């Protein structure tokens, strides 16, 4: 963490994963402008890090190139750590990813996280278009990961490409590497290479605590990280009233249900749902999607996030918020910061 960042009075660190959602009736340009404004707000409110995601061939999320967006966010913020949540490594050459993030680290030293994922972040046809040679094999990802680590460290490995090719620019600091997972497999990779690990509870709310524990047990110290470091990412909906929070959470769960059933439309305004009219199967799926969301008034959300972090054995929660109304998103992050008594830094930014 940046040593200049103010220390929170909360036992938990809070961070943000923003997917640049494009709500119904809005444009990608507006969505990206909202991401910039949200990063500035998170910086001022005292959040630890701000990550942006990578998705392709979708009209619901605007963030397709984290490394490009991060360059802008670095210029618009002061202290918050910035990173990818994440770069889908199988789509790219390890050297190019290393160069992208060494360049970002050179521009914003001590502030860059390189979050790595191995999921497509899209459909298989689009994944093929991004990298026709990708077979999504564990051994290929492991090889890429080892190459990426070598490029970031300037390792001299005899009789390999790393004896001749280095990732530019050359700098005295390196990005902080995180592996992201919703299944746990990348936790094993993270443990092996001595990287940090983030579990996506908002994608898979089952089994995460065990996977983080396995990561910790198998962790091998590295030059960059002496001890295991992990966090958990979850959908968070925080509102001034329980009824409004419930309506927002219902709307998000409904959006996930629509996507699950092939309705790839942007999230719409709040709807009045007659859940009793849904089939038992749909009601069951809605209930499942609610397990991916922590929602309520500030005190309730604080209690649930604290319990979630304790179950995972982590001291950092990454909040993901998708709502139709941008003001609701801003308010959610503001209330969350207040609930956890994060230290705002407006006076430090003047």
mmCIF file of C-alpha atoms in Angstrom:
data_model
loop_
_atom_site.group_PDB
_atom_site.id
_atom_site.type_symbol
_atom_site.label_atom_id
_atom_site.label_comp_id
_atom_site.label_asym_id
_atom_site.label_seq_id
_atom_site.Cartn_x
_atom_site.Cartn_y
_atom_site.Cartn_z
ATOM 1 C CA UNK A 1 0.000 0.000 0.000
ATOM 2 C CA UNK A 2 1.142 3.547 -0.648
ATOM 3 C CA UNK A 3 2.705 4.726 2.652
ATOM 4 C CA UNK A 4 1.295 8.205 2.097
ATOM 5 C CA UNK A 5 -2.266 6.895 2.166
ATOM 6 C CA UNK A 6 -4.083 7.678 5.428
ATOM 7 C CA UNK A 7 -4.666 4.757 7.772
ATOM 8 C CA UNK A 8 -8.275 3.673 8.219
ATOM 9 C CA UNK A 9 -9.739 3.308 11.696
ATOM 10 C CA UNK A 10 -11.568 0.221 10.404
ATOM 11 C CA UNK A 11 -10.142 -3.283 10.898
ATOM 12 C CA UNK A 12 -11.114 -3.914 7.278
ATOM 13 C CA UNK A 13 -9.658 -2.308 4.199
ATOM 14 C CA UNK A 14 -12.197 -1.507 1.502
ATOM 15 C CA UNK A 15 -11.552 -1.404 -2.219
ATOM 16 C CA UNK A 16 -13.564 -1.065 -5.418
ATOM 17 C CA UNK A 17 -13.912 -3.203 -8.530
ATOM 18 C CA UNK A 18 -15.652 -1.189 -11.230
ATOM 19 C CA UNK A 19 -16.890 -2.917 -14.379
ATOM 20 C CA UNK A 20 -17.951 0.298 -16.146
ATOM 21 C CA UNK A 21 -21.583 -0.837 -16.459
ATOM 22 C CA UNK A 22 -23.667 0.690 -19.232
ATOM 23 C CA UNK A 23 -27.222 1.001 -17.841
ATOM 24 C CA UNK A 24 -30.267 1.048 -20.081
ATOM 25 C CA UNK A 25 -30.528 4.442 -21.771
ATOM 26 C CA UNK A 26 -26.874 5.339 -21.172
ATOM 27 C CA UNK A 27 -23.830 5.208 -23.471
ATOM 28 C CA UNK A 28 -20.375 3.632 -23.093
ATOM 29 C CA UNK A 29 -18.880 7.135 -23.037
ATOM 30 C CA UNK A 30 -21.046 8.014 -20.052
ATOM 31 C CA UNK A 31 -20.150 4.729 -18.365
ATOM 32 C CA UNK A 32 -16.416 5.384 -18.674
ATOM 33 C CA UNK A 33 -16.829 8.955 -17.438
ATOM 34 C CA UNK A 34 -18.653 7.536 -14.414
ATOM 35 C CA UNK A 35 -15.720 5.173 -13.812
ATOM 36 C CA UNK A 36 -13.350 8.137 -13.766
ATOM 37 C CA UNK A 37 -15.574 10.050 -11.340
ATOM 38 C CA UNK A 38 -15.977 6.996 -9.126
ATOM 39 C CA UNK A 39 -12.209 6.475 -8.984
ATOM 40 C CA UNK A 40 -11.781 10.090 -7.892
ATOM 41 C CA UNK A 41 -14.425 9.640 -5.209
ATOM 42 C CA UNK A 42 -12.888 6.389 -3.951
ATOM 43 C CA UNK A 43 -9.502 8.124 -3.786
ATOM 44 C CA UNK A 44 -10.943 10.915 -1.659
ATOM 45 C CA UNK A 45 -13.029 8.656 0.582
ATOM 46 C CA UNK A 46 -10.084 6.514 1.634
ATOM 47 C CA UNK A 47 -10.585 3.277 -0.297
ATOM 48 C CA UNK A 48 -7.421 1.197 -0.657
ATOM 49 C CA UNK A 49 -7.496 0.247 -4.326
ATOM 50 C CA UNK A 50 -9.598 0.725 -7.453
ATOM 51 C CA UNK A 51 -9.672 -2.074 -9.998
ATOM 52 C CA UNK A 52 -11.253 -2.123 -13.448
ATOM 53 C CA UNK A 53 -12.372 -5.226 -15.310
ATOM 54 C CA UNK A 54 -11.948 -6.656 -18.806
ATOM 55 C CA UNK A 55 -14.959 -7.774 -20.843
ATOM 56 C CA UNK A 56 -15.451 -8.163 -24.582
ATOM 57 C CA UNK A 57 -18.305 -8.276 -27.104
ATOM 58 C CA UNK A 58 -20.921 -6.943 -24.693
ATOM 59 C CA UNK A 59 -23.209 -3.920 -24.648
ATOM 60 C CA UNK A 60 -23.610 -4.040 -20.860
ATOM 61 C CA UNK A 61 -20.013 -3.293 -19.768
ATOM 62 C CA UNK A 62 -17.691 -0.732 -21.354
ATOM 63 C CA UNK A 63 -14.306 -1.764 -19.941
ATOM 64 C CA UNK A 64 -12.547 -3.807 -22.652
ATOM 65 C CA UNK A 65 -8.943 -2.633 -22.095
ATOM 66 C CA UNK A 66 -7.960 -2.150 -18.436
ATOM 67 C CA UNK A 67 -4.427 -1.003 -19.242
ATOM 68 C CA UNK A 68 -5.782 1.903 -21.309
ATOM 69 C CA UNK A 69 -8.349 2.948 -18.742
ATOM 70 C CA UNK A 70 -5.816 2.726 -15.896
ATOM 71 C CA UNK A 71 -3.534 5.221 -17.629
ATOM 72 C CA UNK A 72 -6.352 7.782 -17.515
ATOM 73 C CA UNK A 73 -7.334 6.909 -13.940
ATOM 74 C CA UNK A 74 -3.779 7.415 -12.743
ATOM 75 C CA UNK A 75 -3.821 10.957 -14.077
ATOM 76 C CA UNK A 76 -7.161 11.652 -12.380
ATOM 77 C CA UNK A 77 -6.307 10.314 -8.886
ATOM 78 C CA UNK A 78 -3.678 10.953 -6.240
ATOM 79 C CA UNK A 79 -3.080 8.081 -3.828
ATOM 80 C CA UNK A 80 -5.374 5.128 -4.369
ATOM 81 C CA UNK A 81 -3.852 1.950 -5.813
ATOM 82 C CA UNK A 82 -5.051 1.210 -9.344
ATOM 83 C CA UNK A 83 -5.232 -2.143 -11.033
ATOM 84 C CA UNK A 84 -6.809 -4.637 -13.362
ATOM 85 C CA UNK A 85 -9.528 -6.900 -12.086
ATOM 86 C CA UNK A 86 -8.242 -8.384 -14.230
ATOM 87 C CA UNK A 87 -6.269 -8.770 -17.416
ATOM 88 C CA UNK A 88 -7.293 -12.053 -19.055
ATOM 89 C CA UNK A 89 -3.785 -13.364 -19.656
ATOM 90 C CA UNK A 90 -4.613 -16.183 -22.119
ATOM 91 C CA UNK A 91 -5.671 -13.562 -24.693
ATOM 92 C CA UNK A 92 -2.246 -11.899 -24.782
ATOM 93 C CA UNK A 93 1.517 -12.347 -24.956
ATOM 94 C CA UNK A 94 3.100 -12.267 -21.507
ATOM 95 C CA UNK A 95 5.728 -9.782 -22.728
ATOM 96 C CA UNK A 96 3.113 -7.265 -23.847
ATOM 97 C CA UNK A 97 1.215 -7.499 -20.545
ATOM 98 C CA UNK A 98 4.483 -7.002 -18.660
ATOM 99 C CA UNK A 99 5.348 -3.950 -20.750
ATOM 100 C CA UNK A 100 1.879 -2.427 -20.338
ATOM 101 C CA UNK A 101 2.055 -2.665 -16.578
ATOM 102 C CA UNK A 102 5.701 -1.711 -16.238
ATOM 103 C CA UNK A 103 4.806 1.427 -18.164
ATOM 104 C CA UNK A 104 1.909 2.100 -15.794
ATOM 105 C CA UNK A 105 4.191 1.438 -12.806
ATOM 106 C CA UNK A 106 6.736 3.879 -14.224
ATOM 107 C CA UNK A 107 4.052 6.545 -14.587
ATOM 108 C CA UNK A 108 2.497 5.897 -11.149
ATOM 109 C CA UNK A 109 5.166 4.180 -9.002
ATOM 110 C CA UNK A 110 3.936 2.220 -6.021
ATOM 111 C CA UNK A 111 0.299 2.442 -7.101
ATOM 112 C CA UNK A 112 -0.223 -0.287 -9.715
ATOM 113 C CA UNK A 113 -1.768 -3.736 -9.241
ATOM 114 C CA UNK A 114 -1.552 -6.283 -12.032
ATOM 115 C CA UNK A 115 -4.586 -8.493 -11.500
ATOM 116 C CA UNK A 116 -4.500 -11.584 -13.698
ATOM 117 C CA UNK A 117 -7.400 -13.796 -14.713
ATOM 118 C CA UNK A 118 -7.600 -16.855 -16.935
ATOM 119 C CA UNK A 119 -11.311 -16.854 -17.778
ATOM 120 C CA UNK A 120 -12.339 -15.622 -21.245
ATOM 121 C CA UNK A 121 -14.226 -12.556 -20.009
ATOM 122 C CA UNK A 122 -16.468 -13.156 -22.993
ATOM 123 C CA UNK A 123 -17.955 -15.912 -25.144
ATOM 124 C CA UNK A 124 -15.755 -18.580 -26.721
ATOM 125 C CA UNK A 125 -16.080 -17.198 -30.261
ATOM 126 C CA UNK A 126 -14.792 -13.792 -29.135
ATOM 127 C CA UNK A 127 -12.043 -15.464 -27.106
ATOM 128 C CA UNK A 128 -10.958 -17.253 -30.269
ATOM 129 C CA UNK A 129 -10.912 -13.935 -32.141
ATOM 130 C CA UNK A 130 -8.694 -12.434 -29.436
ATOM 131 C CA UNK A 131 -6.284 -15.379 -29.516
ATOM 132 C CA UNK A 132 -6.943 -18.143 -32.060
ATOM 133 C CA UNK A 133 -4.245 -20.313 -30.468
ATOM 134 C CA UNK A 134 -5.678 -20.313 -26.949
ATOM 135 C CA UNK A 135 -6.798 -23.753 -25.771
ATOM 136 C CA UNK A 136 -7.531 -22.676 -22.153
ATOM 137 C CA UNK A 137 -5.232 -25.382 -20.795
ATOM 138 C CA UNK A 138 -3.868 -25.078 -17.269
ATOM 139 C CA UNK A 139 -0.339 -25.878 -18.424
ATOM 140 C CA UNK A 140 -0.427 -23.062 -20.992
ATOM 141 C CA UNK A 141 -1.599 -20.568 -18.383
ATOM 142 C CA UNK A 142 1.081 -21.728 -15.955
ATOM 143 C CA UNK A 143 3.747 -21.216 -18.614
ATOM 144 C CA UNK A 144 2.455 -17.746 -19.413
ATOM 145 C CA UNK A 145 2.407 -16.890 -15.730
ATOM 146 C CA UNK A 146 6.012 -17.962 -15.254
ATOM 147 C CA UNK A 147 7.026 -15.931 -18.305
ATOM 148 C CA UNK A 148 5.139 -12.887 -17.014
ATOM 149 C CA UNK A 149 6.823 -13.147 -13.625
ATOM 150 C CA UNK A 150 10.243 -13.419 -15.268
ATOM 151 C CA UNK A 151 9.608 -10.341 -17.414
ATOM 152 C CA UNK A 152 8.442 -8.312 -14.417
ATOM 153 C CA UNK A 153 11.488 -9.343 -12.370
ATOM 154 C CA UNK A 154 14.078 -9.025 -15.165
ATOM 155 C CA UNK A 155 15.054 -12.630 -14.477
ATOM 156 C CA UNK A 156 18.112 -13.874 -16.340
ATOM 157 C CA UNK A 157 17.198 -17.438 -17.252
ATOM 158 C CA UNK A 158 19.944 -19.134 -19.257
ATOM 159 C CA UNK A 159 18.974 -20.862 -22.497
ATOM 160 C CA UNK A 160 15.539 -19.201 -22.551
ATOM 161 C CA UNK A 161 14.110 -16.114 -24.206
ATOM 162 C CA UNK A 162 14.545 -14.291 -20.889
ATOM 163 C CA UNK A 163 18.297 -14.226 -21.438
ATOM 164 C CA UNK A 164 17.780 -11.938 -24.423
ATOM 165 C CA UNK A 165 14.407 -10.187 -24.122
ATOM 166 C CA UNK A 166 13.433 -7.766 -21.360
ATOM 167 C CA UNK A 167 10.201 -5.882 -20.708
ATOM 168 C CA UNK A 168 10.568 -2.120 -21.097
ATOM 169 C CA UNK A 169 10.556 0.432 -19.633
ATOM 170 C CA UNK A 170 13.172 -0.478 -17.048
ATOM 171 C CA UNK A 171 12.193 0.783 -13.620
ATOM 172 C CA UNK A 172 13.124 0.195 -9.984
ATOM 173 C CA UNK A 173 9.642 -0.880 -8.840
ATOM 174 C CA UNK A 174 7.259 -3.563 -10.068
ATOM 175 C CA UNK A 175 3.465 -3.800 -10.116
ATOM 176 C CA UNK A 176 1.886 -5.835 -7.337
ATOM 177 C CA UNK A 177 0.712 -9.119 -8.872
ATOM 178 C CA UNK A 178 -2.682 -10.587 -7.969
ATOM 179 C CA UNK A 179 -4.349 -13.689 -9.329
ATOM 180 C CA UNK A 180 -8.127 -13.574 -9.549
ATOM 181 C CA UNK A 181 -10.359 -16.614 -9.315
ATOM 182 C CA UNK A 182 -13.935 -17.765 -8.896
ATOM 183 C CA UNK A 183 -13.016 -21.461 -8.806
ATOM 184 C CA UNK A 184 -9.867 -21.642 -6.702
ATOM 185 C CA UNK A 185 -7.476 -23.007 -9.332
ATOM 186 C CA UNK A 186 -5.758 -19.648 -9.735
ATOM 187 C CA UNK A 187 -5.266 -19.608 -5.970
ATOM 188 C CA UNK A 188 -2.920 -22.557 -6.424
ATOM 189 C CA UNK A 189 -1.053 -20.680 -9.144
ATOM 190 C CA UNK A 190 -0.850 -17.624 -6.877
ATOM 191 C CA UNK A 191 0.530 -19.703 -4.028
ATOM 192 C CA UNK A 192 3.130 -21.278 -6.315
ATOM 193 C CA UNK A 193 4.508 -17.995 -7.675
ATOM 194 C CA UNK A 194 4.184 -16.039 -4.426
ATOM 195 C CA UNK A 195 1.490 -13.632 -5.637
ATOM 196 C CA UNK A 196 -1.573 -12.188 -3.902
ATOM 197 C CA UNK A 197 -4.984 -13.812 -4.393
ATOM 198 C CA UNK A 198 -8.470 -12.350 -4.858
ATOM 199 C CA UNK A 199 -11.563 -14.555 -4.732
ATOM 200 C CA UNK A 200 -14.624 -13.452 -6.727
ATOM 201 C CA UNK A 201 -17.478 -14.184 -4.322
ATOM 202 C CA UNK A 202 -19.706 -12.045 -6.558
ATOM 203 C CA UNK A 203 -19.281 -14.674 -9.273
ATOM 204 C CA UNK A 204 -19.244 -17.820 -7.127
ATOM 205 C CA UNK A 205 -20.479 -17.559 -3.523
ATOM 206 C CA UNK A 206 -19.627 -21.185 -2.752
ATOM 207 C CA UNK A 207 -16.395 -22.632 -1.416
ATOM 208 C CA UNK A 208 -14.352 -19.449 -1.380
ATOM 209 C CA UNK A 209 -13.163 -19.562 2.260
ATOM 210 C CA UNK A 210 -11.731 -23.052 1.770
ATOM 211 C CA UNK A 211 -9.962 -21.985 -1.411
ATOM 212 C CA UNK A 212 -8.367 -18.997 0.326
ATOM 213 C CA UNK A 213 -7.238 -21.283 3.146
ATOM 214 C CA UNK A 214 -5.620 -23.673 0.675
ATOM 215 C CA UNK A 215 -3.868 -20.718 -0.964
ATOM 216 C CA UNK A 216 -2.454 -19.655 2.397
ATOM 217 C CA UNK A 217 -1.322 -23.165 3.285
ATOM 218 C CA UNK A 218 0.507 -23.634 -0.013
ATOM 219 C CA UNK A 219 1.913 -20.122 -0.351
ATOM 220 C CA UNK A 220 5.585 -19.847 -1.267
ATOM 221 C CA UNK A 221 7.241 -16.546 -0.312
ATOM 222 C CA UNK A 222 8.570 -14.515 -3.228
ATOM 223 C CA UNK A 223 10.832 -11.467 -3.521
ATOM 224 C CA UNK A 224 7.700 -9.334 -3.883
ATOM 225 C CA UNK A 225 5.531 -10.942 -1.196
ATOM 226 C CA UNK A 226 6.859 -12.526 1.994
ATOM 227 C CA UNK A 227 3.500 -13.736 3.313
ATOM 228 C CA UNK A 228 0.137 -14.627 1.713
ATOM 229 C CA UNK A 229 -2.165 -11.729 0.925
ATOM 230 C CA UNK A 230 -5.804 -12.223 -0.056
ATOM 231 C CA UNK A 231 -9.078 -10.369 -0.401
ATOM 232 C CA UNK A 232 -12.658 -11.159 -1.336
ATOM 233 C CA UNK A 233 -14.777 -9.326 -3.918
ATOM 234 C CA UNK A 234 -18.550 -9.207 -3.607
ATOM 235 C CA UNK A 235 -21.511 -7.252 -4.918
ATOM 236 C CA UNK A 236 -22.424 -4.519 -2.414
ATOM 237 C CA UNK A 237 -25.635 -2.489 -2.336
ATOM 238 C CA UNK A 238 -25.786 0.084 0.455
ATOM 239 C CA UNK A 239 -28.662 2.562 0.789
ATOM 240 C CA UNK A 240 -30.186 4.948 3.299
ATOM 241 C CA UNK A 241 -33.220 2.721 3.853
ATOM 242 C CA UNK A 242 -33.673 -1.025 3.946
ATOM 243 C CA UNK A 243 -36.530 -0.869 1.451
ATOM 244 C CA UNK A 244 -34.458 1.003 -1.133
ATOM 245 C CA UNK A 245 -31.517 -1.333 -0.605
ATOM 246 C CA UNK A 246 -33.790 -4.318 -1.110
ATOM 247 C CA UNK A 247 -35.217 -2.862 -4.307
ATOM 248 C CA UNK A 248 -31.709 -2.231 -5.662
ATOM 249 C CA UNK A 249 -30.564 -5.734 -4.717
ATOM 250 C CA UNK A 250 -33.676 -7.284 -6.262
ATOM 251 C CA UNK A 251 -32.996 -5.385 -9.463
ATOM 252 C CA UNK A 252 -29.392 -6.594 -9.558
ATOM 253 C CA UNK A 253 -30.418 -10.192 -8.876
ATOM 254 C CA UNK A 254 -33.021 -9.915 -11.648
ATOM 255 C CA UNK A 255 -30.338 -8.628 -14.017
ATOM 256 C CA UNK A 256 -28.142 -11.623 -13.231
ATOM 257 C CA UNK A 257 -31.110 -13.919 -13.834
ATOM 258 C CA UNK A 258 -31.718 -12.286 -17.213
ATOM 259 C CA UNK A 259 -28.098 -12.729 -18.243
ATOM 260 C CA UNK A 260 -28.211 -16.318 -17.082
ATOM 261 C CA UNK A 261 -31.214 -16.998 -19.296
ATOM 262 C CA UNK A 262 -29.689 -15.367 -22.390
ATOM 263 C CA UNK A 263 -31.225 -11.891 -22.084
ATOM 264 C CA UNK A 264 -28.106 -9.803 -22.683
ATOM 265 C CA UNK A 265 -29.648 -6.402 -22.044
ATOM 266 C CA UNK A 266 -28.287 -3.549 -19.900
ATOM 267 C CA UNK A 267 -29.552 -3.187 -16.357
ATOM 268 C CA UNK A 268 -32.790 -1.201 -16.307
ATOM 269 C CA UNK A 269 -34.580 1.022 -13.799
ATOM 270 C CA UNK A 270 -36.003 -0.431 -10.623
ATOM 271 C CA UNK A 271 -38.871 -2.796 -11.277
ATOM 272 C CA UNK A 272 -41.656 -3.903 -8.968
ATOM 273 C CA UNK A 273 -41.304 -7.666 -8.938
ATOM 274 C CA UNK A 274 -44.011 -10.104 -8.032
ATOM 275 C CA UNK A 275 -41.624 -12.889 -7.093
ATOM 276 C CA UNK A 276 -44.535 -15.102 -6.068
ATOM 277 C CA UNK A 277 -45.532 -15.264 -9.730
ATOM 278 C CA UNK A 278 -42.131 -16.689 -10.703
ATOM 279 C CA UNK A 279 -41.735 -20.421 -11.202
ATOM 280 C CA UNK A 280 -40.092 -22.323 -8.324
ATOM 281 C CA UNK A 281 -36.925 -22.722 -10.426
ATOM 282 C CA UNK A 282 -36.695 -18.980 -11.120
ATOM 283 C CA UNK A 283 -37.352 -18.166 -7.478
ATOM 284 C CA UNK A 284 -34.541 -20.535 -6.538
ATOM 285 C CA UNK A 285 -32.150 -18.877 -8.988
ATOM 286 C CA UNK A 286 -33.080 -15.403 -7.713
ATOM 287 C CA UNK A 287 -32.376 -16.553 -4.162
ATOM 288 C CA UNK A 288 -29.014 -17.904 -5.303
ATOM 289 C CA UNK A 289 -28.083 -14.611 -6.967
ATOM 290 C CA UNK A 290 -28.917 -12.786 -3.743
ATOM 291 C CA UNK A 291 -26.177 -14.827 -2.028
ATOM 292 C CA UNK A 292 -23.733 -12.988 -4.295
ATOM 293 C CA UNK A 293 -24.907 -9.624 -2.937
ATOM 294 C CA UNK A 294 -24.421 -7.929 0.432
ATOM 295 C CA UNK A 295 -27.179 -5.344 0.760
ATOM 296 C CA UNK A 296 -28.918 -3.137 3.284
ATOM 297 C CA UNK A 297 -28.440 -0.009 5.346
ATOM 298 C CA UNK A 298 -24.883 0.923 6.391
ATOM 299 C CA UNK A 299 -24.915 -0.875 9.757
ATOM 300 C CA UNK A 300 -26.299 -4.056 8.231
ATOM 301 C CA UNK A 301 -23.833 -3.996 5.344
ATOM 302 C CA UNK A 302 -20.939 -3.354 7.701
ATOM 303 C CA UNK A 303 -21.898 -6.322 9.863
ATOM 304 C CA UNK A 304 -22.328 -8.642 6.880
ATOM 305 C CA UNK A 305 -19.092 -7.588 5.180
ATOM 306 C CA UNK A 306 -17.203 -7.984 8.442
ATOM 307 C CA UNK A 307 -18.622 -11.488 8.821
ATOM 308 C CA UNK A 308 -17.841 -12.308 5.184
ATOM 309 C CA UNK A 309 -14.231 -11.173 5.562
ATOM 310 C CA UNK A 310 -13.893 -13.208 8.761
ATOM 311 C CA UNK A 311 -15.215 -16.321 7.020
ATOM 312 C CA UNK A 312 -12.586 -15.867 4.315
ATOM 313 C CA UNK A 313 -9.844 -14.989 6.779
ATOM 314 C CA UNK A 314 -9.010 -11.748 4.950
ATOM 315 C CA UNK A 315 -8.698 -8.108 5.974
ATOM 316 C CA UNK A 316 -9.846 -6.556 2.701
ATOM 317 C CA UNK A 317 -13.179 -6.534 0.871
ATOM 318 C CA UNK A 318 -13.541 -5.372 -2.724
ATOM 319 C CA UNK A 319 -16.984 -3.908 -3.380
ATOM 320 C CA UNK A 320 -18.621 -4.315 -6.790
ATOM 321 C CA UNK A 321 -21.667 -2.161 -7.490
ATOM 322 C CA UNK A 322 -23.940 -2.296 -10.542
ATOM 323 C CA UNK A 323 -27.074 -0.171 -10.484
ATOM 324 C CA UNK A 324 -29.122 1.640 -13.093
ATOM 325 C CA UNK A 325 -28.964 5.000 -11.339
ATOM 326 C CA UNK A 326 -25.430 6.374 -11.072
ATOM 327 C CA UNK A 327 -26.396 8.456 -8.029
ATOM 328 C CA UNK A 328 -27.382 5.236 -6.246
ATOM 329 C CA UNK A 329 -23.921 3.800 -6.974
ATOM 330 C CA UNK A 330 -22.172 6.890 -5.639
ATOM 331 C CA UNK A 331 -24.348 6.933 -2.548
ATOM 332 C CA UNK A 332 -23.645 3.260 -1.904
ATOM 333 C CA UNK A 333 -19.887 3.825 -1.868
ATOM 334 C CA UNK A 334 -20.246 6.958 0.253
ATOM 335 C CA UNK A 335 -22.358 5.187 2.862
ATOM 336 C CA UNK A 336 -19.985 2.223 2.875
ATOM 337 C CA UNK A 337 -16.992 4.471 3.536
ATOM 338 C CA UNK A 338 -18.849 6.210 6.360
ATOM 339 C CA UNK A 339 -19.939 2.921 7.913
ATOM 340 C CA UNK A 340 -16.353 1.692 8.085
ATOM 341 C CA UNK A 341 -14.978 5.087 9.133
ATOM 342 C CA UNK A 342 -12.548 5.314 6.246
ATOM 343 C CA UNK A 343 -10.400 8.408 6.448
ATOM 344 C CA UNK A 344 -11.389 10.884 3.723
ATOM 345 C CA UNK A 345 -8.491 12.745 2.187
ATOM 346 C CA UNK A 346 -10.140 15.771 0.604
ATOM 347 C CA UNK A 347 -7.980 18.065 2.681
ATOM 348 C CA UNK A 348 -4.865 16.209 1.559
ATOM 349 C CA UNK A 349 -5.819 16.636 -2.083
ATOM 350 C CA UNK A 350 -6.329 20.377 -1.925
#
